[in-house]
Short mmCIF file of C-alpha atoms and ligand atoms in Angstrom, two decimals:
data_model
loop_
_atom_site.label_atom_id
_atom_site.label_comp_id
_atom_site.label_asym_id
_atom_site.label_seq_id
_atom_site.Cartn_x
_atom_site.Cartn_y
_atom_site.Cartn_z
CA MET A 1 -32.78 -28.59 19.27
CA ARG A 2 -31.22 -26.05 16.58
CA SER A 3 -32.23 -22.40 17.18
CA PRO A 4 -34.45 -21.10 14.34
CA LYS A 5 -32.54 -18.02 14.45
CA LYS A 6 -29.37 -18.27 11.74
CA SER A 7 -26.00 -18.63 13.50
CA ARG A 8 -23.45 -15.97 12.45
CA LEU A 9 -19.70 -16.31 11.58
CA ASN A 10 -16.90 -14.30 11.94
CA GLY A 11 -14.33 -14.20 9.28
CA LEU A 12 -11.17 -12.56 7.18
CA VAL A 13 -11.36 -11.69 3.68
CA ILE A 14 -8.73 -13.38 1.78
CA LYS A 15 -9.69 -12.78 -1.84
CA SER A 16 -11.99 -11.25 -4.05
CA THR A 17 -13.21 -10.93 -7.56
CA GLY A 18 -15.64 -7.94 -6.98
CA SER A 19 -18.26 -10.13 -6.98
CA TRP A 20 -17.20 -13.12 -5.01
CA TYR A 21 -15.24 -13.20 -1.71
CA GLU A 22 -13.32 -16.07 0.16
CA VAL A 23 -13.40 -15.55 3.51
CA LEU A 24 -11.55 -17.54 5.75
CA GLN A 25 -12.80 -18.51 9.29
CA GLN A 26 -9.87 -18.64 11.22
CA GLU A 27 -11.08 -21.04 14.39
CA THR A 28 -11.92 -23.70 11.44
CA ASP A 29 -9.33 -22.83 8.91
CA LYS A 30 -12.03 -23.40 6.59
CA ILE A 31 -12.53 -21.13 3.36
CA ILE A 32 -16.44 -20.09 2.68
CA PHE A 33 -17.60 -18.63 -0.44
CA CYS A 34 -19.16 -15.68 -0.14
CA ARG A 35 -21.72 -12.99 -1.53
CA LEU A 36 -22.48 -9.67 -0.31
CA ALA A 37 -25.98 -8.60 0.71
CA GLY A 38 -27.59 -5.79 -0.75
CA LYS A 39 -27.64 -3.28 1.94
CA LEU A 40 -23.69 -3.14 1.32
CA LYS A 41 -23.80 -3.07 -2.25
CA LEU A 42 -26.19 0.25 -1.97
CA GLN A 43 -24.06 2.07 0.67
CA LYS A 44 -23.21 5.49 -0.95
CA SER A 45 -19.46 6.06 -0.91
CA ASN A 46 -16.79 7.05 -3.20
CA LEU A 47 -15.21 3.59 -3.19
CA THR A 48 -15.88 1.22 -6.33
CA ASN A 49 -15.67 -1.89 -3.91
CA PRO A 50 -17.15 -1.79 -0.31
CA VAL A 51 -15.39 -4.74 0.90
CA SER A 52 -11.42 -5.73 0.35
CA VAL A 53 -8.95 -8.50 1.19
CA GLY A 54 -8.17 -7.96 5.08
CA ASP A 55 -11.51 -6.88 5.89
CA LEU A 56 -13.03 -8.43 9.14
CA VAL A 57 -16.60 -9.60 8.03
CA THR A 58 -19.48 -11.28 9.76
CA MET A 59 -21.29 -13.51 7.66
CA GLU A 60 -24.92 -15.71 7.30
CA PRO A 61 -24.31 -18.93 6.37
CA GLU A 62 -26.50 -20.46 3.44
CA ASN A 63 -25.11 -23.99 3.46
CA GLU A 64 -21.90 -25.64 4.39
CA ASN A 65 -19.47 -23.39 2.22
CA SER A 66 -21.19 -20.35 1.25
CA ALA A 67 -22.37 -17.72 2.99
CA ILE A 68 -23.91 -13.86 2.87
CA ILE A 69 -21.46 -10.85 4.28
CA ASN A 70 -24.27 -8.76 6.19
CA ALA A 71 -21.30 -6.33 8.22
CA ILE A 72 -17.89 -5.18 7.78
CA GLN A 73 -15.89 -4.65 10.99
CA LYS A 74 -14.07 -1.16 11.71
CA ARG A 75 -11.03 -0.80 9.69
CA LYS A 76 -7.97 -0.38 11.36
CA ASN A 77 -6.54 1.20 7.99
CA TYR A 78 -6.54 0.82 4.62
CA ILE A 79 -5.02 1.62 1.17
CA VAL A 80 -6.83 3.31 -1.50
CA ARG A 81 -5.75 3.98 -5.14
CA GLN A 82 -7.60 6.29 -7.93
CA SER A 83 -10.05 3.88 -9.56
CA PRO A 84 -8.79 2.86 -13.27
CA LYS A 85 -12.46 3.24 -14.53
CA SER A 86 -13.23 6.71 -12.85
CA LYS A 87 -11.53 9.66 -11.66
CA HIS A 88 -13.66 10.44 -9.04
CA GLN A 89 -13.85 7.30 -7.09
CA MET A 90 -11.24 5.18 -5.11
CA HIS A 91 -10.58 1.23 -5.58
CA LEU A 92 -10.11 -0.39 -1.85
CA ILE A 93 -6.88 -2.57 -2.24
CA ALA A 94 -6.70 -3.69 1.04
CA ALA A 95 -7.60 -3.09 4.91
CA ASN A 96 -6.43 -3.80 8.25
CA ILE A 97 -2.55 -3.79 7.19
CA ASP A 98 0.34 -3.91 9.61
CA LEU A 99 3.27 -3.13 7.19
CA ALA A 100 3.16 -2.10 3.49
CA ILE A 101 6.31 -3.47 1.70
CA LEU A 102 7.13 -1.77 -1.40
CA VAL A 103 9.39 -3.61 -4.11
CA THR A 104 11.59 -1.51 -5.97
CA THR A 105 14.61 -1.87 -7.78
CA LEU A 106 17.81 -0.20 -9.11
CA MET A 107 17.96 -2.06 -12.01
CA GLU A 108 15.12 -3.08 -14.65
CA PRO A 109 12.29 -1.61 -14.71
CA GLN A 110 14.29 1.86 -14.78
CA PHE A 111 14.17 3.49 -11.09
CA LYS A 112 11.53 6.56 -11.30
CA GLN A 113 12.93 9.45 -8.92
CA GLY A 114 9.54 10.37 -7.42
CA PHE A 115 7.82 6.73 -6.91
CA ILE A 116 8.79 6.12 -3.76
CA ASP A 117 7.33 9.11 -2.34
CA ARG A 118 4.52 9.08 -4.57
CA PHE A 119 3.64 5.60 -2.96
CA ILE A 120 4.40 6.75 0.61
CA MET A 121 1.17 9.22 -0.26
CA THR A 122 -0.91 6.14 -0.18
CA THR A 123 0.39 4.67 3.22
CA GLU A 124 1.21 7.86 5.13
CA PRO A 125 -2.21 9.34 5.51
CA GLN A 126 -2.92 6.15 7.47
CA ASP A 127 -0.05 5.95 9.17
CA ILE A 128 0.90 2.35 8.01
CA PRO A 129 4.60 1.26 8.63
CA LEU A 130 6.54 1.33 5.42
CA LEU A 131 9.64 -1.17 4.23
CA ILE A 132 11.25 -0.39 0.88
CA VAL A 133 12.83 -3.41 -0.57
CA PHE A 134 15.62 -2.95 -3.07
CA ASN A 135 15.47 -5.86 -5.26
CA LYS A 136 17.91 -7.84 -7.76
CA ALA A 137 20.93 -6.57 -5.59
CA ASP A 138 22.79 -9.36 -7.54
CA LEU A 139 22.89 -7.21 -10.71
CA TYR A 140 24.06 -3.82 -8.72
CA SER A 141 27.51 -2.20 -9.51
CA ASN A 142 29.26 0.15 -7.00
CA ILE A 143 27.39 2.61 -8.85
CA GLU A 144 23.76 1.29 -8.46
CA LEU A 145 25.28 0.22 -4.49
CA GLU A 146 26.22 3.48 -3.94
CA SER A 147 22.83 5.09 -4.82
CA TYR A 148 21.37 2.43 -2.62
CA HIS A 149 23.07 3.62 0.42
CA ASN A 150 21.98 7.11 -0.24
CA LEU A 151 18.57 6.32 -0.58
CA LYS A 152 18.86 4.01 2.58
CA ALA A 153 20.13 7.33 4.35
CA ILE A 154 17.48 9.39 3.17
CA TYR A 155 14.15 7.01 4.27
CA GLU A 156 15.96 5.52 7.04
CA THR A 157 16.42 9.43 8.82
CA ILE A 158 12.78 9.81 8.69
CA GLY A 159 11.68 6.41 9.91
CA TYR A 160 11.19 4.14 6.89
CA LYS A 161 13.18 1.03 6.74
CA THR A 162 14.79 -0.16 3.70
CA ILE A 163 16.41 -3.46 3.12
CA LEU A 164 18.68 -4.75 0.12
CA PHE A 165 17.44 -8.15 -1.47
CA SER A 166 18.03 -10.51 -4.12
CA CYS A 167 15.85 -13.44 -5.09
CA ILE A 168 19.05 -14.95 -7.01
CA THR A 169 21.27 -15.06 -4.03
CA GLY A 170 18.81 -14.90 -1.20
CA LEU A 171 20.14 -11.64 0.13
CA GLY A 172 17.98 -10.10 2.66
CA LEU A 173 15.37 -13.15 2.99
CA ASP A 174 15.83 -13.71 6.70
CA GLU A 175 15.82 -9.81 7.36
CA LEU A 176 12.53 -9.66 5.62
CA LEU A 177 10.81 -12.76 7.18
CA ASN A 178 11.65 -11.18 10.50
CA PHE A 179 10.10 -8.04 9.08
CA MET A 180 7.15 -9.78 8.22
CA HIS A 181 6.65 -12.26 11.41
CA GLY A 182 3.22 -12.01 12.91
CA LYS A 183 2.09 -9.35 10.87
CA ILE A 184 -0.26 -8.95 7.76
CA SER A 185 1.91 -7.27 5.03
CA LEU A 186 1.00 -5.77 1.74
CA PHE A 187 3.13 -6.34 -1.08
CA SER A 188 3.33 -3.45 -3.82
CA GLY A 189 5.43 -2.22 -6.70
CA GLN A 190 5.55 -1.39 -10.14
CA SER A 191 5.64 -4.61 -12.47
CA GLY A 192 8.61 -6.22 -13.29
CA VAL A 193 10.33 -5.36 -9.92
CA GLY A 194 10.40 -8.75 -8.89
CA LYS A 195 7.42 -9.02 -6.41
CA SER A 196 5.84 -12.24 -7.42
CA SER A 197 9.70 -13.86 -7.33
CA ILE A 198 10.09 -12.37 -3.80
CA ILE A 199 6.57 -13.87 -2.77
CA ASN A 200 7.15 -17.53 -4.68
CA LYS A 201 10.72 -17.25 -2.49
CA ILE A 202 8.69 -16.94 0.86
CA ILE A 203 5.94 -19.50 -0.04
CA PRO A 204 7.95 -22.39 0.12
CA ILE A 205 9.12 -21.57 3.34
CA ALA A 206 5.54 -21.13 4.19
CA ASN A 207 4.47 -24.23 2.27
CA LYS A 208 6.34 -26.42 5.02
CA LYS A 209 5.13 -24.66 7.94
CA THR A 210 1.60 -25.08 7.16
CA SER A 211 -0.93 -26.35 5.20
CA MET A 212 -3.30 -23.34 5.33
CA ILE A 213 -2.24 -21.60 2.14
CA SER A 214 -4.65 -20.69 -0.69
CA ASN A 215 -4.01 -21.85 -4.03
CA TYR A 216 -1.53 -19.38 -4.94
CA SER A 217 0.01 -19.73 -8.38
CA GLY A 218 1.90 -16.05 -8.69
CA LYS A 219 0.51 -15.71 -12.01
CA GLY A 220 -2.37 -13.85 -13.57
CA MET A 221 -2.27 -11.36 -10.52
CA HIS A 222 -1.25 -8.31 -13.35
CA THR A 223 -4.73 -9.22 -15.21
CA THR A 224 -6.77 -8.74 -12.04
CA THR A 225 -7.18 -4.87 -10.06
CA PHE A 226 -7.87 -7.02 -6.72
CA ALA A 227 -5.31 -8.16 -4.19
CA GLU A 228 -5.09 -11.69 -2.57
CA MET A 229 -4.15 -12.79 0.90
CA ILE A 230 -1.89 -15.70 1.36
CA ALA A 231 -1.19 -17.28 4.59
CA ILE A 232 2.60 -17.74 5.86
CA ASP A 233 1.46 -19.02 9.07
CA LYS A 234 -1.23 -18.80 11.51
CA SER A 235 -0.35 -15.14 12.28
CA SER A 236 1.46 -13.69 9.25
CA PHE A 237 0.15 -13.12 5.86
CA ILE A 238 0.90 -11.58 2.45
CA ILE A 239 -1.45 -9.53 0.72
CA ASP A 240 -0.28 -9.52 -2.94
CA THR A 241 -1.59 -6.42 -5.11
CA PRO A 242 -1.47 -6.06 -8.88
CA GLY A 243 1.47 -4.37 -10.48
CA ILE A 244 0.91 -0.73 -10.37
CA LYS A 245 1.46 1.47 -13.61
CA THR A 246 1.35 4.99 -12.32
CA LEU A 247 -0.14 6.57 -9.12
CA SER A 248 -2.74 9.56 -9.53
CA PHE A 249 -3.80 11.65 -6.94
CA ASN A 250 -6.96 13.15 -7.90
CA ASN A 251 -8.03 12.42 -4.26
CA LEU A 252 -5.24 15.00 -2.73
CA GLU A 253 -5.35 18.77 -2.19
CA ILE A 254 -1.87 20.78 -1.77
CA LEU A 255 -2.07 20.65 1.99
CA ASP A 256 -2.58 16.99 1.98
CA VAL A 257 0.81 16.22 0.11
CA ALA A 258 2.48 18.66 2.88
CA HIS A 259 1.08 17.09 5.68
CA ASN A 260 2.10 13.31 4.15
CA PHE A 261 5.72 14.67 3.91
CA ARG A 262 6.19 13.16 7.67
CA GLU A 263 9.66 15.05 8.20
CA PHE A 264 7.79 18.57 6.71
CA PHE A 265 5.01 18.19 9.03
CA SER A 266 6.39 17.92 11.94
CA LEU A 267 8.67 20.86 11.25
CA SER A 268 5.80 22.94 10.26
CA LYS A 269 4.94 23.66 13.71
CA SER A 270 7.32 26.14 13.46
CA CYS A 271 6.90 27.76 10.14
CA LYS A 272 4.53 30.89 10.52
CA PHE A 273 1.73 29.68 8.78
CA GLY A 274 1.56 26.21 10.74
CA SER A 275 0.15 23.33 9.33
CA ASN A 276 -1.33 25.65 6.34
CA CYS A 277 2.29 26.43 4.88
CA THR A 278 3.27 24.97 2.03
CA HIS A 279 7.01 25.33 2.61
CA ARG A 280 7.25 27.15 -1.03
CA GLU A 281 7.45 31.06 -0.94
CA GLU A 282 6.27 31.52 2.59
CA PRO A 283 7.97 33.99 4.87
CA GLU A 284 9.51 32.23 8.28
CA CYS A 285 9.28 28.80 6.56
CA GLU A 286 10.98 26.09 8.86
CA VAL A 287 10.91 23.56 6.43
CA LEU A 288 12.76 25.78 3.85
CA ARG A 289 15.51 26.84 6.34
CA ALA A 290 16.00 23.35 7.12
CA LEU A 291 16.46 22.64 3.51
CA GLU A 292 19.20 25.53 3.31
CA GLN A 293 20.86 24.34 6.31
CA GLY A 294 20.78 20.60 4.96
CA LYS A 295 18.80 18.95 7.38
CA ILE A 296 16.04 17.87 5.53
CA SER A 297 16.88 15.70 2.29
CA LYS A 298 16.82 18.02 -1.19
CA TYR A 299 15.72 14.70 -2.94
CA ARG A 300 12.32 14.22 -0.85
CA TYR A 301 11.69 18.34 -1.37
CA GLN A 302 12.06 18.08 -4.75
CA ASN A 303 9.63 14.99 -5.37
CA TYR A 304 7.67 17.08 -2.62
CA ILE A 305 7.64 20.11 -5.29
CA ASN A 306 6.69 17.78 -8.21
CA ILE A 307 3.57 16.28 -6.45
CA LEU A 308 2.61 19.57 -5.34
CA ASP A 309 2.64 21.00 -9.16
CA GLU A 310 1.05 17.87 -9.99
CA VAL A 311 -2.00 18.28 -7.45
CA GLU A 312 -2.42 22.25 -8.06
CA SER A 313 -2.26 21.94 -11.94
CA GLN A 314 -4.99 19.12 -11.71
CA ASN A 315 -6.62 20.30 -9.20
CA TYR A 316 -6.81 24.00 -11.40
CA TRP A 317 -8.14 21.81 -14.47
CA GLU A 318 -11.07 20.25 -12.55
CA ARG A 319 -12.12 23.26 -10.68
CA LYS A 320 -12.29 25.26 -14.25
CA LYS A 321 -14.36 22.31 -15.80
CA GLU A 322 -16.68 22.93 -12.82
CA VAL A 323 -17.37 26.62 -13.29
P1 GDP B 401 6.84 -8.74 -10.68
O1 GDP B 401 6.15 -8.17 -12.13
O2 GDP B 401 7.10 -7.69 -10.18
O3 GDP B 401 6.07 -9.81 -9.82
O4 GDP B 401 7.86 -9.05 -11.37
P2 GDP B 401 8.42 -10.80 -11.69
O5 GDP B 401 8.49 -11.59 -10.50
O6 GDP B 401 7.76 -11.47 -12.57
O7 GDP B 401 10.25 -10.56 -11.90
C1 GDP B 401 10.18 -9.73 -13.11
C2 GDP B 401 11.87 -10.15 -13.74
O8 GDP B 401 12.88 -10.08 -13.11
C3 GDP B 401 11.91 -11.75 -13.92
O9 GDP B 401 12.42 -11.98 -15.40
C4 GDP B 401 12.36 -12.29 -12.90
O10 GDP B 401 13.37 -13.62 -13.16
C5 GDP B 401 13.80 -11.03 -12.57
N1 GDP B 401 13.98 -11.10 -11.43
C6 GDP B 401 13.27 -10.90 -10.12
N2 GDP B 401 13.87 -11.00 -8.69
C7 GDP B 401 15.16 -11.02 -9.14
C8 GDP B 401 16.33 -10.61 -8.49
O11 GDP B 401 16.39 -10.46 -7.29
N3 GDP B 401 17.66 -10.69 -9.21
C9 GDP B 401 17.26 -11.02 -10.77
N4 GDP B 401 18.82 -10.83 -11.56
N5 GDP B 401 16.45 -10.91 -11.72
C10 GDP B 401 15.33 -10.93 -10.72
ZN1 ZN B 402 6.95 25.92 5.98
#
């Protein structure tokens, strides 16, 4: 006799359209189409979407292939971006990530000096490890190679790995696959840097290993604001996210920026004003001293000042409007 009480299933959200969710039931490899229970939609929060790719959820089956998500398990971490629709709301991009992979290039589209550090503002608050992939290396002349080595030194000194990559020659592919093994890796980058090309290079390898791949097209990702998860094997996943146009920081205060430049934060213990120091004109500032002595990167410091200026002026205008 079957119990009259409805059974509950656990699963991993692998795709979301905002109203429908595809949830992978990992024990059976089955994909279940889900809607959200009303109570989850009504929860008060500044998030535009209560559930994202990477969320572990509990579902109540409706029939063989569909179910209602009625609980979300506590997230290990998550990535949010300012909603394109509202300045005061955040869009949940993905949850429970083991590694964030930022794809960039020193060729087309033009490399923006502050972009890596701006991206770090989205991963660092959640302590998500970061790997920076410099794509299109087949096109680099000695000038770009030198820039790459300078950037590698800057970021690896403070604990962010970088790799040189080319979809054309396959340079860096084994290294990248090693990094991703056994992890949920989130892929981000500006449009045009080659993120889809890299994923399409990984997928054929994945296809040989498993049948668990969802119908990934490599196209259409730019038209949606939602991420999609693709399985590489039983324990390794990619989360593909829409190409980034701009990264805005309405959600940040000055000290959030200071605390998420990790090498500044660790020095701030010795600043006179400790973790309240903004490392600009304060007396006895350890970050300014380290900058003078060449112990921290001028490049990072300049990017830091630029983000601070931006946050400061935007918060000034926001508050002025409120008065
Ligand atoms: P996405 O917008 O980041 O997904 O970028 P795409 O994967 O669509 O690639 C943008 C353009 O860059 C396409 O024309 C690709 O063929 C090209 N591309 C991607 N990776 C490489 C690479 O490693 N070397 C070269 N030379 N071109 C690349
Ligand atoms: Zn300081």
